[in-house]
Tab-separated table of C-alpha atoms in Angstrom:
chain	number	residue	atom	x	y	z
A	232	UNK	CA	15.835	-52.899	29.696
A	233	UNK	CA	16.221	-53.346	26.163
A	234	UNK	CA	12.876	-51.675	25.192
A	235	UNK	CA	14.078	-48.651	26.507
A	236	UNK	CA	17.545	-49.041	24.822
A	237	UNK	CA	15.693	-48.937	21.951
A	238	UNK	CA	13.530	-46.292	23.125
A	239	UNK	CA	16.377	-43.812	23.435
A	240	UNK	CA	18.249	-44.955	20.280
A	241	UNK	CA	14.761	-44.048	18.723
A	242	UNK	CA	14.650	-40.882	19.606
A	243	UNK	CA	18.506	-40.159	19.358
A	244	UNK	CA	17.838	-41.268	15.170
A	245	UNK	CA	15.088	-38.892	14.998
A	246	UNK	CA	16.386	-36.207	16.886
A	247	UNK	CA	20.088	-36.140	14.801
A	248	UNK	CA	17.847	-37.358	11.373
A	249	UNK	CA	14.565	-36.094	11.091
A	250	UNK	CA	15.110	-33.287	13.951
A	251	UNK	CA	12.862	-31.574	16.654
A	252	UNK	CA	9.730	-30.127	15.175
A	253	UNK	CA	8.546	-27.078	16.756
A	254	UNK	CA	5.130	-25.467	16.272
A	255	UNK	CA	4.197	-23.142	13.051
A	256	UNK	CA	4.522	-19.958	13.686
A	257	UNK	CA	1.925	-17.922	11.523
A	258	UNK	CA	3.088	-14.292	10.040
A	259	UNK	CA	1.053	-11.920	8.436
A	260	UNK	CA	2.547	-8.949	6.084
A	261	UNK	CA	1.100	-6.361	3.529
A	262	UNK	CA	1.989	-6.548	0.164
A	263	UNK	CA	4.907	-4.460	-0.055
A	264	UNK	CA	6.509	-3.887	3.289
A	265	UNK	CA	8.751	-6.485	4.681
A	266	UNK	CA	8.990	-9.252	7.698
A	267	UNK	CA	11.589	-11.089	9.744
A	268	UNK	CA	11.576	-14.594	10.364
A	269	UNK	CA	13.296	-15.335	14.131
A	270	UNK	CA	15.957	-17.966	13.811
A	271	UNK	CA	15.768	-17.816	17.621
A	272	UNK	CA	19.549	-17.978	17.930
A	273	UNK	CA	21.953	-16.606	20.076
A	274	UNK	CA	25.109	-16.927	17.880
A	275	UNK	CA	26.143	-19.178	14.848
A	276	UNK	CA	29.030	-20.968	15.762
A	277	UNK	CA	31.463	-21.966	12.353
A	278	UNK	CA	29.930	-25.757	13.120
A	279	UNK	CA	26.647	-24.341	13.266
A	280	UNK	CA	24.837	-25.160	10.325
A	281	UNK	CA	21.301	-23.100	9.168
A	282	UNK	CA	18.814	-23.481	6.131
A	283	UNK	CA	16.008	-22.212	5.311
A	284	UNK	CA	13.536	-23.760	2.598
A	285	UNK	CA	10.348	-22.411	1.258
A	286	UNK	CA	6.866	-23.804	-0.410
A	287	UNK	CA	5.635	-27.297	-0.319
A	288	UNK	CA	8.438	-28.374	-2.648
A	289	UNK	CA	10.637	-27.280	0.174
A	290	UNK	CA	13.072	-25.101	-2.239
A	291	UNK	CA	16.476	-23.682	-0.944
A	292	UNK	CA	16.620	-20.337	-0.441
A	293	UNK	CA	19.512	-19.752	1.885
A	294	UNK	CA	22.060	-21.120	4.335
A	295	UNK	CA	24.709	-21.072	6.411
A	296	UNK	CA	27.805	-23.924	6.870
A	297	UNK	CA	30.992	-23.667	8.265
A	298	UNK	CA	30.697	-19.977	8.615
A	299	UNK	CA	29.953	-19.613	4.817
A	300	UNK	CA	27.002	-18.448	3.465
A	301	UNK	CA	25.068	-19.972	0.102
A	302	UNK	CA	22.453	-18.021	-1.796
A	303	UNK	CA	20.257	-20.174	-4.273
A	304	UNK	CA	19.312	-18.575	-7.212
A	305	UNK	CA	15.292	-17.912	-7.161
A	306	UNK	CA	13.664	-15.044	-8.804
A	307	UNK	CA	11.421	-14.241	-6.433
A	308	UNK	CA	13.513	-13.690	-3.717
A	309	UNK	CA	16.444	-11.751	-5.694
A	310	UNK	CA	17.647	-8.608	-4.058
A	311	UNK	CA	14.609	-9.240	-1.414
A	312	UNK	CA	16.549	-11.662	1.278
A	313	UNK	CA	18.866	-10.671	4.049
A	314	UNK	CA	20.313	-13.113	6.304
A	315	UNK	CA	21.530	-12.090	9.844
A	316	UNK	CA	24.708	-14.185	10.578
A	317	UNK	CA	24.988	-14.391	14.109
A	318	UNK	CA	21.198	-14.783	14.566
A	319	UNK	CA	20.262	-16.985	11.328
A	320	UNK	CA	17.273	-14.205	11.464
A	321	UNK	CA	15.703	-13.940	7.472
A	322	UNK	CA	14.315	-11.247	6.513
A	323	UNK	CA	12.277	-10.597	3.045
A	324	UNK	CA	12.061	-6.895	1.544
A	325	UNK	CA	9.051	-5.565	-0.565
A	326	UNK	CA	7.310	-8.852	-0.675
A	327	UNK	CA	3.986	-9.907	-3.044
A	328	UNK	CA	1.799	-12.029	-3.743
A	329	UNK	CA	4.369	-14.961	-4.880
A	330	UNK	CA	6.005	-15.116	-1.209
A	331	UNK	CA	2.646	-16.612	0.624
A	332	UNK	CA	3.205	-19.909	1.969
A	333	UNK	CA	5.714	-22.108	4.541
A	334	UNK	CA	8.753	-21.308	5.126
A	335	UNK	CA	11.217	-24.065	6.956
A	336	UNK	CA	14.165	-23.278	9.185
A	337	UNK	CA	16.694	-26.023	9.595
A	338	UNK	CA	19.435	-26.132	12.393
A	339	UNK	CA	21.920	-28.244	13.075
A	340	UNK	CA	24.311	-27.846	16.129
A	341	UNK	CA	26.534	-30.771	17.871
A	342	UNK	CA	24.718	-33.029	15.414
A	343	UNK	CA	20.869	-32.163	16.985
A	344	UNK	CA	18.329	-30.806	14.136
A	345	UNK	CA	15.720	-28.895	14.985
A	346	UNK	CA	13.205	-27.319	12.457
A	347	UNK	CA	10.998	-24.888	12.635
A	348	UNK	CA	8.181	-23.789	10.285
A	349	UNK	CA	6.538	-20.145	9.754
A	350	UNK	CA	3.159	-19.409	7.592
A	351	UNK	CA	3.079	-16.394	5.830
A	352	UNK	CA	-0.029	-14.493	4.551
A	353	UNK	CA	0.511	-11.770	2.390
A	354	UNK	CA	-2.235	-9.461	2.263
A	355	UNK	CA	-2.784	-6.970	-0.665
A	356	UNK	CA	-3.440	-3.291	0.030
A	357	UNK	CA	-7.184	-2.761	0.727
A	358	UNK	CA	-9.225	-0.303	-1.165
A	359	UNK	CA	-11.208	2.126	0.138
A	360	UNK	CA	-15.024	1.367	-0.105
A	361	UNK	CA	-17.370	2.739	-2.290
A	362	UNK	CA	-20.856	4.026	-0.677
A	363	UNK	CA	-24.186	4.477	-3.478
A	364	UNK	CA	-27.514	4.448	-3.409
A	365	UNK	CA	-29.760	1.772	-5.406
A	366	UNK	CA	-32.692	3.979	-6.712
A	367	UNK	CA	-34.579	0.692	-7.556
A	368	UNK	CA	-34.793	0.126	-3.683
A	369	UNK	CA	-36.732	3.542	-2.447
A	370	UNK	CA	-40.248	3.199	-0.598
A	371	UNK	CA	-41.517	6.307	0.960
A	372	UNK	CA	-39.664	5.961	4.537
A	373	UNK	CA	-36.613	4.601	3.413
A	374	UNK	CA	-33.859	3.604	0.350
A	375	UNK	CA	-31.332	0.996	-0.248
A	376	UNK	CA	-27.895	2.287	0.167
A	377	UNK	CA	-24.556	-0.035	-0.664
A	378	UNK	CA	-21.059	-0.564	0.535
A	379	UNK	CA	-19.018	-2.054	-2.117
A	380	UNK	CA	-15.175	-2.983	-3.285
A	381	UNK	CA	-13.728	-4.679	-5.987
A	382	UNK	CA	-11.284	-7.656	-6.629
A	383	UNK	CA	-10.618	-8.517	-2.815
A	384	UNK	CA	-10.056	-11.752	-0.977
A	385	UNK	CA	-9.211	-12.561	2.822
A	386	UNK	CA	-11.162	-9.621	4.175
A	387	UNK	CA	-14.647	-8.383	6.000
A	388	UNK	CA	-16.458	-5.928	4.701
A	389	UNK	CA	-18.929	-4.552	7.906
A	390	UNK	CA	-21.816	-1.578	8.140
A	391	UNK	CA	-21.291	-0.159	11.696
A	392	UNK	CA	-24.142	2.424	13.419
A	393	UNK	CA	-21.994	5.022	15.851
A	394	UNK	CA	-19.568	2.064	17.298
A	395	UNK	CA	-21.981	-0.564	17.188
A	396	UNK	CA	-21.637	-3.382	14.681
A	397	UNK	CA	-24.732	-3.428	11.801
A	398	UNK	CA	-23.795	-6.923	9.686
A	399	UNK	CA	-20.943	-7.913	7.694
A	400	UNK	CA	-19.913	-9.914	4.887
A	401	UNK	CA	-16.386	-11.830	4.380
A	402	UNK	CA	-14.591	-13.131	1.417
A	403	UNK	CA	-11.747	-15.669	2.186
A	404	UNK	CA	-9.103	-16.941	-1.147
A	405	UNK	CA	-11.138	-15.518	-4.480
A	406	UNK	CA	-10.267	-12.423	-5.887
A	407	UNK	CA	-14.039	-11.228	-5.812
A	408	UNK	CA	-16.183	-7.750	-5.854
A	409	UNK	CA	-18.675	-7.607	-2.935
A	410	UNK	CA	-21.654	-5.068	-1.599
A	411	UNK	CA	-22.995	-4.490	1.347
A	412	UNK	CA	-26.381	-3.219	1.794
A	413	UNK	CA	-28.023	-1.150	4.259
A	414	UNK	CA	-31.664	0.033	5.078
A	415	UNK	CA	-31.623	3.722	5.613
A	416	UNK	CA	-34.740	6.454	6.736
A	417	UNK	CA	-34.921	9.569	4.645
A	418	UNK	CA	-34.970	11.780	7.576
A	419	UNK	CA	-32.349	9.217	9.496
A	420	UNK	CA	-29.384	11.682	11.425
A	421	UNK	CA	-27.348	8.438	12.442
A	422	UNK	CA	-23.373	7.795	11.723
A	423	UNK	CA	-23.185	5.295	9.400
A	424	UNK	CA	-19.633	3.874	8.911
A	425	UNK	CA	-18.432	1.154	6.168
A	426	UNK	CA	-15.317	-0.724	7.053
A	427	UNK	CA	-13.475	-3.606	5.427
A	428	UNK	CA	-10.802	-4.926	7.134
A	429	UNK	CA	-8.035	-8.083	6.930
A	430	UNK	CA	-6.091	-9.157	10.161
A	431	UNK	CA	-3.570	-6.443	10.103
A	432	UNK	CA	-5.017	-3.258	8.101
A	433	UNK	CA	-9.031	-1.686	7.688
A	434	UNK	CA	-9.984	1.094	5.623
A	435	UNK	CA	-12.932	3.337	6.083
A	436	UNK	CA	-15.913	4.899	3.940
A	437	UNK	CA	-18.210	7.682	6.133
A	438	UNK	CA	-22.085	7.398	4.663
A	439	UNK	CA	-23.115	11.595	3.951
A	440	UNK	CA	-26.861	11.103	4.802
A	441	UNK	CA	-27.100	14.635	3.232
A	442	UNK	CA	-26.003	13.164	0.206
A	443	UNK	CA	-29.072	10.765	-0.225
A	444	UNK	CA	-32.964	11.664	-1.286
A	445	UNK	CA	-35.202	13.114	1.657
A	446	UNK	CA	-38.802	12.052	-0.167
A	447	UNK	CA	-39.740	9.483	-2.616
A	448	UNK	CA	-40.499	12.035	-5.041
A	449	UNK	CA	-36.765	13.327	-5.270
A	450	UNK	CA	-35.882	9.003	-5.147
A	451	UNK	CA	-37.362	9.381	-8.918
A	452	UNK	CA	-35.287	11.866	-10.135
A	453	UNK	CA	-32.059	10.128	-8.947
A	454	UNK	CA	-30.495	7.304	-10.420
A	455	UNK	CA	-26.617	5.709	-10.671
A	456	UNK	CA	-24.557	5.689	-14.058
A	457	UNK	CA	-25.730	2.161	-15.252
A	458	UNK	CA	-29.302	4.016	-15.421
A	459	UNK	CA	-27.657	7.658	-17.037
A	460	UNK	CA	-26.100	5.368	-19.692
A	461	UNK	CA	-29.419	3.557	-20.204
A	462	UNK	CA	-31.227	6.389	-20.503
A	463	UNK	CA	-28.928	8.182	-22.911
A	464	UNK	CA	-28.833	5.149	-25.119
A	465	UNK	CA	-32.319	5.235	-25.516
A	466	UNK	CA	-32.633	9.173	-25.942
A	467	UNK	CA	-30.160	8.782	-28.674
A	468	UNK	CA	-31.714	5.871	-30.605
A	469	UNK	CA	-35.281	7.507	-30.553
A	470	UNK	CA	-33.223	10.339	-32.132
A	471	UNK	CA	-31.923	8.189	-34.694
A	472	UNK	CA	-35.167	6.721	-35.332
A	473	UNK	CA	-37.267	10.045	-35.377
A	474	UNK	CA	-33.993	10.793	-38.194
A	475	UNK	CA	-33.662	7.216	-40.542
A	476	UNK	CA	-37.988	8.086	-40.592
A	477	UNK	CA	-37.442	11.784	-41.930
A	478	UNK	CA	-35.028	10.750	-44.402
A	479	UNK	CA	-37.006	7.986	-45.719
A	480	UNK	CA	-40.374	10.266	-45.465
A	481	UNK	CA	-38.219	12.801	-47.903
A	482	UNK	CA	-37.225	10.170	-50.199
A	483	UNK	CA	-40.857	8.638	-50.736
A	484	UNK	CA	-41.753	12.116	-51.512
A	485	UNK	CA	-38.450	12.286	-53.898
A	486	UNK	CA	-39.556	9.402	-55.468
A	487	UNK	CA	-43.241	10.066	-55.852
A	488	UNK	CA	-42.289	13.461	-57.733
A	489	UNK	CA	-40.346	11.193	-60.624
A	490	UNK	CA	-43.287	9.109	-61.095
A	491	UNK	CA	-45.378	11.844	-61.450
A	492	UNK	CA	-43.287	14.082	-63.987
A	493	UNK	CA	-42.655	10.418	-66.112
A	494	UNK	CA	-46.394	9.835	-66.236
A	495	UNK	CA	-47.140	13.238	-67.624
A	496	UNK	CA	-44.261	12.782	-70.184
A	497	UNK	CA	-45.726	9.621	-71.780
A	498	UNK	CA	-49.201	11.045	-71.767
């Protein structure tokens, strides 16, 4: 009898101290739109009390108590937060980078707390992908063609073959640049799509087959920009060179003509 007593006054403390923990609700938003976080309430009442937190150091953003309503001051949520105040509903305008993380709802009504937590992943705005040939990697039935994007994180980047998957490659928190590569016959008349996608956007990048080299022989006579500039470089320093040894040819001879008219002078 007085174990459960105890029992009950147990969970009476935690219910009215610590509260009711509910799940974690995971959201995910693109960088720049907005989201609403679901109080799941009917109607405040003025005894009603409503809080919500954010980040592992559990920072005030807003709340609600005896019908008035506080706003802490926090720069990254300026003119970005609107609170619904019959629902206790948040919702966060034009959000970036700085407004991943947890978010924690606090109510309190007739002295019961219950809290409730939602994860949110902001995801930037994907680039479109960038399809090139490597004209290192040509053989006489096929080339090297890649699929590549820049400064990404939390995405896949995937070859797909009509609607069938090829392979794929996935980045999850750095801020990195990936390829892609993909085998491809000269005389192949396939539909080669790149895609990179996150959780709640993709963007895609057609492969023109046209585009490409049909023998090995035209393979030689194209190459990407790194190679141009390479080339140029060199075409310009032989140019140089073939220069600096004319001017220093013209100056021996120069120089050979003064010795020459001194010699005769003394003799």
């Amino acid at each position: 009898m007085i174990r459960a007593v105890l029992c009950c006054l147990c969970c009476f403390l935690l219910d009215g101290v610590f509260g009711v923990e509910t799940d974690e609700i995971e959201v995910a938003v693109m960088e720049g739109d907005s989201f609403t976080l679901r109080a799941g309430l009917t109607e405040i009442q003025r005894d009603d009390e409503v809080e919500w937190r954010f980040g592992s150091s559990r920072t005030r953003i807003i709340r609600i108590a005896a019908g008035n309503v506080t706003r802490y001051d926090d720069d990254k949520f300026r003119e970005r937060l609107k609170l619904e105040r019959e629902t206790g509903d948040l919702t966060i305008a034009n959000v970036s980078n700085d407004h991943n993380g947890v978010y924690q709802l606090s109510i309190i009504i007739k002295n019961k707390k219950t809290i409730k937590r939602f994860a949110v992943t902001v995801y930037a705005t994907l680039p479109t992908p960038v399809i090139f040939s490597d004209p290192s990697q040509c053989s006489e039935r096929s080339r090297i063609v890649l699929c590549s994007v820049l400064n990404v994180s939390h995405v896949t980047l995937s070859w797909y073959k009509e609607n069938g998957s090829l392979s794929n490659i996935s980045v999850s928190d750095l801020s990195i640049s990936i390829s892609l590569p993909l085998e491809v016959e000269h005389q192949d008349r396939n539909t080669y799509i790149c895609v990179i996608n996150n959780p709640i956007s993709n963007k895609t990048q057609q492969l023109d087959i046209s585009g490409l080299c049909q023998t090995r022989s035209d393979c030689d006579l194209c190459f990407d920009t790194t190679e141009a500039v390479i080339r140029l470089v060199v075409t310009v320093l032989m140019g140089v060179a073939a220069v600096a040894a004319a001017v220093l040819l013209i100056n021996d001879i120069r120089r050979a003509g003064r010795t020459h008219k001194i010699k005769q002078r003394c003799t």
